[in-house]
Coordinates of N, CA and C in Angstrom, one line a residue:
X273 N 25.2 3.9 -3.0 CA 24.1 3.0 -2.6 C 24.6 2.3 -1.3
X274 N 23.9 2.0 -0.3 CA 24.3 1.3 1.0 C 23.4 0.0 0.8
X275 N 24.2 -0.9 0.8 CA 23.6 -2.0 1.0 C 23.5 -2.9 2.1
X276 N 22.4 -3.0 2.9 CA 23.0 -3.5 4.7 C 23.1 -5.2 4.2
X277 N 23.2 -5.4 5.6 CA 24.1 -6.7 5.8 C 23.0 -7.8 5.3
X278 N 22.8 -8.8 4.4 CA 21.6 -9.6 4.4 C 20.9 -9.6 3.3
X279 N 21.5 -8.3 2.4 CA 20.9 -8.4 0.8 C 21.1 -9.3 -0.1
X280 N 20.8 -10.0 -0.8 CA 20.7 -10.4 -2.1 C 21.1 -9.5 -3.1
X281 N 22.2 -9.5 -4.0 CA 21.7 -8.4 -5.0 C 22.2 -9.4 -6.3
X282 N 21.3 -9.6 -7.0 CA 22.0 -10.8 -8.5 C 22.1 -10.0 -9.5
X283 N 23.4 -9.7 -9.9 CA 23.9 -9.3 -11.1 C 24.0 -7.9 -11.0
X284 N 23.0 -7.1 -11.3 CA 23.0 -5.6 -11.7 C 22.4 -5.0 -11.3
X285 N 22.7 -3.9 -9.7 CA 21.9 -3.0 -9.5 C 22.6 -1.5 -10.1
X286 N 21.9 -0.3 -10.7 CA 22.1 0.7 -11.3 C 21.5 1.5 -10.5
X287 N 22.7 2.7 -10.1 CA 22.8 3.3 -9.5 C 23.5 4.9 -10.0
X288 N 22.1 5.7 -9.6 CA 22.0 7.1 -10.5 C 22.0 7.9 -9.5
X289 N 22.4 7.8 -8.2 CA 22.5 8.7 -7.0 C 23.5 9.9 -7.4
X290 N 22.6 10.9 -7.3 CA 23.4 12.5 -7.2 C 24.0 12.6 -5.8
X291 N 25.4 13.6 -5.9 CA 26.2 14.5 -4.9 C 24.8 14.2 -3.9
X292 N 25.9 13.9 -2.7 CA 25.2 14.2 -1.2 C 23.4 13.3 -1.1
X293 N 23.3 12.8 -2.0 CA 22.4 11.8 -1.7 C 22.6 10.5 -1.4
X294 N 21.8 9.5 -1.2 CA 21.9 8.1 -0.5 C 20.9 7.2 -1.1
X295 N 20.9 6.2 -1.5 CA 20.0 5.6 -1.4 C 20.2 4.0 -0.3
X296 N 19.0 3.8 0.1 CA 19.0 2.5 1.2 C 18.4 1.2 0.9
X297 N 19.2 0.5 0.9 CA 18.1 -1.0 0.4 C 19.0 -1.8 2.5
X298 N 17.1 -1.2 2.7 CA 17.5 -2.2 4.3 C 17.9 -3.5 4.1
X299 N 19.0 -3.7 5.3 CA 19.0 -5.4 6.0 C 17.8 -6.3 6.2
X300 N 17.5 -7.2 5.9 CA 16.7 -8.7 6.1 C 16.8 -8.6 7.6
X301 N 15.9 -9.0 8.3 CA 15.6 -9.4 9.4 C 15.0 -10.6 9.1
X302 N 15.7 -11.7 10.2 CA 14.8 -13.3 10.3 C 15.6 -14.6 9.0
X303 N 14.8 -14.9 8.3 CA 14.6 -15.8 7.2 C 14.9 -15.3 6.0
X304 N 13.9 -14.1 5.6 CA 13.6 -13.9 4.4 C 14.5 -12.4 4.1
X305 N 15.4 -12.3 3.4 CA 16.7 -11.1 3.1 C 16.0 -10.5 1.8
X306 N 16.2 -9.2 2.0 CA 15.9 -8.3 0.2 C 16.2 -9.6 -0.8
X307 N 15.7 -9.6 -1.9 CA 15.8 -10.1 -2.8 C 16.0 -9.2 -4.1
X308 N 16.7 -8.5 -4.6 CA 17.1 -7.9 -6.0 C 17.2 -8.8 -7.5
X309 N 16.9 -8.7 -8.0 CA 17.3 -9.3 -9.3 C 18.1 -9.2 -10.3
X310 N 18.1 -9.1 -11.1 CA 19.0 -8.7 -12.1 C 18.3 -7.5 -12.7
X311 N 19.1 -6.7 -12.9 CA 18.3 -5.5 -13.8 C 17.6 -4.2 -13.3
X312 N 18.1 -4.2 -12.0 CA 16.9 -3.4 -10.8 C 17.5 -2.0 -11.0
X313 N 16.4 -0.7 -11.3 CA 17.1 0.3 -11.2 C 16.4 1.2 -10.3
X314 N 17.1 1.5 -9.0 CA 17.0 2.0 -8.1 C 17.6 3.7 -8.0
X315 N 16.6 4.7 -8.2 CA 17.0 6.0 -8.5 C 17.9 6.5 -7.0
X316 N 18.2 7.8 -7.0 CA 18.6 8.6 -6.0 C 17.5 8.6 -5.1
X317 N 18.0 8.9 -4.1 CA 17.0 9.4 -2.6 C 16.2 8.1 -2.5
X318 N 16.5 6.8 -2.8 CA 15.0 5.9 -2.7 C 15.2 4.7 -1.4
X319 N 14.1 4.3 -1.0 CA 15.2 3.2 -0.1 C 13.7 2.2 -0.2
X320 N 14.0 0.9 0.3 CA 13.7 0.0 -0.1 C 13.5 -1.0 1.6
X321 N 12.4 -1.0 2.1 CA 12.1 -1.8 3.1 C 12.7 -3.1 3.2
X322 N 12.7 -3.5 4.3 CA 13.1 -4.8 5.0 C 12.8 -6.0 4.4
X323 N 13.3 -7.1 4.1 CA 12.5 -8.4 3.6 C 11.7 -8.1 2.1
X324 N 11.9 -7.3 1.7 CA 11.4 -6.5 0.2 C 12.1 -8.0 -1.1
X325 N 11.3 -8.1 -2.1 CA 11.5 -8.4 -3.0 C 11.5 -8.1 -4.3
X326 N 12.3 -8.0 -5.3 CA 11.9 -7.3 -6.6 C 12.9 -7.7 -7.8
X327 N 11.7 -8.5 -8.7 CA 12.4 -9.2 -9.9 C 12.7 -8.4 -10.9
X328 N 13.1 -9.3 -11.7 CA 13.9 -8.3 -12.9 C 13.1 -7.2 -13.6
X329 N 14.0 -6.7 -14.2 CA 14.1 -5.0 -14.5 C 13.1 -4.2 -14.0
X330 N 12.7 -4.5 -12.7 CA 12.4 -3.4 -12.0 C 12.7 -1.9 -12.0
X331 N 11.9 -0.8 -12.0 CA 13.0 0.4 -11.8 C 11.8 1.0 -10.8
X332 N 12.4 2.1 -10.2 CA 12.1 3.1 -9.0 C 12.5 4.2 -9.2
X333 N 11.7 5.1 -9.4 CA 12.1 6.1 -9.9 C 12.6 7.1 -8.1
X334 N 13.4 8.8 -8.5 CA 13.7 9.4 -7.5 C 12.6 9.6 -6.1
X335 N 13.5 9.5 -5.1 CA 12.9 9.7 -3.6 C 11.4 9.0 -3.5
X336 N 11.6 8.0 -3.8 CA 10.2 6.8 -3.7 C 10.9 5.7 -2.6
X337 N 9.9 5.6 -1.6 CA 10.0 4.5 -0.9 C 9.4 3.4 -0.6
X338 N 9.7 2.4 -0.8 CA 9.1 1.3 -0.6 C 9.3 0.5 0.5
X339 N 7.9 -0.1 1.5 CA 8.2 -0.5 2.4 C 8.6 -2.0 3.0
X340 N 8.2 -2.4 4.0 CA 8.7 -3.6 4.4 C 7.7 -4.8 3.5
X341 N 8.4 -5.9 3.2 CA 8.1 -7.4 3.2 C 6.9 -7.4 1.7
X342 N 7.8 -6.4 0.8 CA 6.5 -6.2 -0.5 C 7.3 -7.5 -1.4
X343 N 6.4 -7.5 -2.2 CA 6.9 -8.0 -3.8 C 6.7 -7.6 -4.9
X344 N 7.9 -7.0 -5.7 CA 7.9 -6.3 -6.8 C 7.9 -7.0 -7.8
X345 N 6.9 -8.0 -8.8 CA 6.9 -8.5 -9.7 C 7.9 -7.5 -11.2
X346 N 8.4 -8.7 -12.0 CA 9.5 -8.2 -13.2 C 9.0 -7.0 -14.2
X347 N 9.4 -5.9 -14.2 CA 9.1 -4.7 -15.6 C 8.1 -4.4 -14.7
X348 N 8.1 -4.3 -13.4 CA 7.2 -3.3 -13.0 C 8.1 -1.4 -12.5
X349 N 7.3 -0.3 -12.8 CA 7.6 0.9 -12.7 C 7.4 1.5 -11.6
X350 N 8.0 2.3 -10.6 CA 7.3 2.9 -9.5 C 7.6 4.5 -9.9
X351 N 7.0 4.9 -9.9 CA 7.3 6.6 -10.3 C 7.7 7.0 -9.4
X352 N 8.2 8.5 -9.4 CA 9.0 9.1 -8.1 C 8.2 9.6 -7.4
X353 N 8.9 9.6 -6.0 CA 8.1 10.9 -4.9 C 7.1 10.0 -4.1
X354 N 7.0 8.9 -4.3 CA 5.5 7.8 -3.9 C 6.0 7.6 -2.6
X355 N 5.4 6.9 -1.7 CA 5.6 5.4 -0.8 C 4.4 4.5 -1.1
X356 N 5.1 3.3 -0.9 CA 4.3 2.2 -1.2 C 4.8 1.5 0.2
X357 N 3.1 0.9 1.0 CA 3.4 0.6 2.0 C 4.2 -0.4 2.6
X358 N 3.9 -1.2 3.7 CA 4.3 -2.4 3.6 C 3.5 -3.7 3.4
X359 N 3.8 -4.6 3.2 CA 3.1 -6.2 2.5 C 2.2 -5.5 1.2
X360 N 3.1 -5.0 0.1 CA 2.6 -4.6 -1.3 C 3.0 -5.8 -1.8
X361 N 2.0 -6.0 -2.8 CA 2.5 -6.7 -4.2 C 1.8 -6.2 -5.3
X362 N 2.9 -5.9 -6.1 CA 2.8 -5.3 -7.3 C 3.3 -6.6 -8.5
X363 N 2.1 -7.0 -9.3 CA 2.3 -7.9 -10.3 C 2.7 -7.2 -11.3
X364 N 3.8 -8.1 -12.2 CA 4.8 -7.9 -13.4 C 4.0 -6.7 -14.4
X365 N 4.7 -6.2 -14.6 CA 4.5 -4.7 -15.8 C 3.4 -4.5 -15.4
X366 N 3.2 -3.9 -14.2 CA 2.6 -2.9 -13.4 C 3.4 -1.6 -13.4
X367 N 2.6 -0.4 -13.3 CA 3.2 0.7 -13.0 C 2.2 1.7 -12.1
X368 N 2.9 2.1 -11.4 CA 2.4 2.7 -9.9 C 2.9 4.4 -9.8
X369 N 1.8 4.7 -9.9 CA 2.4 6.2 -9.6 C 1.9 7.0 -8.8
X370 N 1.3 6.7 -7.8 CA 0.7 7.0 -6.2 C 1.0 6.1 -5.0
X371 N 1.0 7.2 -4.1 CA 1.3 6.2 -2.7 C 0.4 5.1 -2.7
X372 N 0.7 4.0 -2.0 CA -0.2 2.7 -1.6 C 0.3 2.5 0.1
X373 N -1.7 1.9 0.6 CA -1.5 2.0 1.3 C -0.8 0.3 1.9
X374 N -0.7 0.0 3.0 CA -0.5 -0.9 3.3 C -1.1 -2.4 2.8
X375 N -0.6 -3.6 2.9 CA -1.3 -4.6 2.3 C -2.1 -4.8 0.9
X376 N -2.0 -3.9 -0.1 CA -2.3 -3.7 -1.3 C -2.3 -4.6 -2.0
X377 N -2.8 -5.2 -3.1 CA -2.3 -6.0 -4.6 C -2.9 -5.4 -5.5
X378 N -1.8 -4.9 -6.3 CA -1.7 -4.0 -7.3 C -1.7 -4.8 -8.5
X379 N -2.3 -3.9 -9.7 CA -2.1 -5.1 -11.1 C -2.3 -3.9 -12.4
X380 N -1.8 -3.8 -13.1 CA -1.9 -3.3 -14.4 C -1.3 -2.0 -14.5
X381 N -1.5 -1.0 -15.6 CA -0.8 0.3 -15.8 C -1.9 0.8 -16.4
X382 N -2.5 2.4 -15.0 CA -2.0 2.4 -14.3 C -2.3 1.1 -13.0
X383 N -1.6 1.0 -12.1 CA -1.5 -0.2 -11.0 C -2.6 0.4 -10.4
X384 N -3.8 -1.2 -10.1 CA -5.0 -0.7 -9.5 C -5.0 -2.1 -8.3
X385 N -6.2 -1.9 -7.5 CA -6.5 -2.8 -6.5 C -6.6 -4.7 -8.1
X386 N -5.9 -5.8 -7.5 CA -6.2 -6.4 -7.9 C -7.5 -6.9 -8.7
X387 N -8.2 -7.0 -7.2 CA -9.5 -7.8 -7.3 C -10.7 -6.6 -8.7
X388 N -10.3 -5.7 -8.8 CA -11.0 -4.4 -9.3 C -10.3 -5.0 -11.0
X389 N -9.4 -5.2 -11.1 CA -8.5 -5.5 -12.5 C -9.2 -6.5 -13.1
X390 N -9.1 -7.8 -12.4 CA -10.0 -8.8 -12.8 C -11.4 -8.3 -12.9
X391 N -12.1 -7.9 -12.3 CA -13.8 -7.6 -13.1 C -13.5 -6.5 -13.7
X392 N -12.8 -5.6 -14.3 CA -12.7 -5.0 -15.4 C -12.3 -6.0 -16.6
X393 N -11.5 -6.3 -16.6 CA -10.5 -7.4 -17.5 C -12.2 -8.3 -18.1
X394 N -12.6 -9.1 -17.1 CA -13.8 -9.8 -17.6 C -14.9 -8.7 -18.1
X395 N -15.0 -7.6 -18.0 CA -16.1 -7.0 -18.5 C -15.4 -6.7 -19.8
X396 N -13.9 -6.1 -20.1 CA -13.3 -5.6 -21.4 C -14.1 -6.9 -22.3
X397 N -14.0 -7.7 -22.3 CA -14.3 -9.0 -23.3 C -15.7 -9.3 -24.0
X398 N -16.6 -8.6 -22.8 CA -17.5 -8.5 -23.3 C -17.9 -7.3 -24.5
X399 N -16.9 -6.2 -24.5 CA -17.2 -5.0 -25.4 C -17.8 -5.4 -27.0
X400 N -16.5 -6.1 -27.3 CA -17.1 -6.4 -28.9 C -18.4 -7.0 -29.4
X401 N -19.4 -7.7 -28.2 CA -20.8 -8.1 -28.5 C -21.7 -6.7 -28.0
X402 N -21.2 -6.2 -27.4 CA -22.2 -5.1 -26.9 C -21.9 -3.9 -27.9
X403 N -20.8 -3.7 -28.5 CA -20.9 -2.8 -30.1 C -21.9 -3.3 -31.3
X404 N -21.6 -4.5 -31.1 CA -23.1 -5.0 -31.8 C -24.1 -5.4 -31.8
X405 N -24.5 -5.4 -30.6 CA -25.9 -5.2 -30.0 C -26.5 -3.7 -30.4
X406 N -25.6 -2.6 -30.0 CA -26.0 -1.2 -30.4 C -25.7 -1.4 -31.9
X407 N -25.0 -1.8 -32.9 CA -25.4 -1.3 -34.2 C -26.5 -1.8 -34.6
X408 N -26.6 -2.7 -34.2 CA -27.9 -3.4 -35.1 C -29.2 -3.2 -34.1
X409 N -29.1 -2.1 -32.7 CA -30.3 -1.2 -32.3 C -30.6 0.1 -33.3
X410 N -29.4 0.7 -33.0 CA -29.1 2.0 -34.3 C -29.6 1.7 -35.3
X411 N -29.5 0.6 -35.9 CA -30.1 0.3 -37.8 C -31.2 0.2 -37.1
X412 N -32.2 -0.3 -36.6 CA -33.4 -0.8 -36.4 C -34.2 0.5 -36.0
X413 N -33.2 1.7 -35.5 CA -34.0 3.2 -35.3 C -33.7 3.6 -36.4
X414 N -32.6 3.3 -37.0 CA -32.5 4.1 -38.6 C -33.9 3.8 -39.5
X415 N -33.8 2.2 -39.7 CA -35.0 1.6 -40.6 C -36.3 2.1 -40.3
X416 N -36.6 2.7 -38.6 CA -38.2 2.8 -38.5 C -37.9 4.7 -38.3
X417 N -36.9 5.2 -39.1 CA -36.7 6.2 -39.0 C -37.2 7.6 -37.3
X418 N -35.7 6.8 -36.8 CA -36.1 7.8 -35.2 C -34.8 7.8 -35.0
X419 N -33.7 7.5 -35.5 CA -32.2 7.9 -35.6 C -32.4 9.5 -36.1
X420 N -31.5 10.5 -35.4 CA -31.3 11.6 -35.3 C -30.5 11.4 -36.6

């Protein structure tokens, strides 16, 4: 693993790099330095943009790159082979298994546009009244007999 000059790394980064591979977690430029956490697991081939953040037990799966000035919220997944662009945020136990483009906020598993999560999330709640709305349409075709 190459760690440039400017990293953070707290406690435990795990490191599964095969023969003749590398992985990169860039130098900080400015103010704001990588931020690692405890628990981060960072596969072979992967590298990890500038000013990047990412809380605990993060993992990254092989040859996935992540770019500059993101934030990786805690128990979030990135599958392999991806890039994720720069100024990502991926909220906690998210999992991402497609490139993202630039400027994204990612939320859930699988990891979607934020704003899209939320009006699903508020429509999920409504399900359990709209199951009973249709049963008690269904009885009412059963009773005037036009249920199949």
């Amino acid at each position: 693993v190459d760690v440039g000059k400017g990293v953070l790394l707290e406690e435990v980064l795990a490191d599964h790099a095969g023969h003749l591979q590398r992985q990169l977690v860039s130098r900080g430029q400015g103010v704001l330095t990588n931020q690692l956490d405890n628990l981060i697991q960072v596969a072979h081939n992967c590298v990890v943009g500038e000013s990047t953040v990412m809380a605990a037990q993060a993992g990254i799966a092989g040859s996935t790159k992540v770019g500059k000035h993101c934030m990786v919220g805690g128990q979030v997944g990135l599958a392999g082979h991806i890039q994720v662009g720069d100024r990502v945020e991926i909220a906690a136990q998210s999992g991402l298994h497609r490139d993202t483009p630039d400027n994204a906020r990612l939320f859930g598993t699988p990891a979607m546009n934020f704003t899209d999560y939320v009006a699903q999330a508020k429509e999920l709640r409504r399900l359990p009244r709209l199951f009973d709305r249709v049963g008690k349409i269904e009885k009412t075709l059963e009773n005037n007999g036009e249920k199949n």
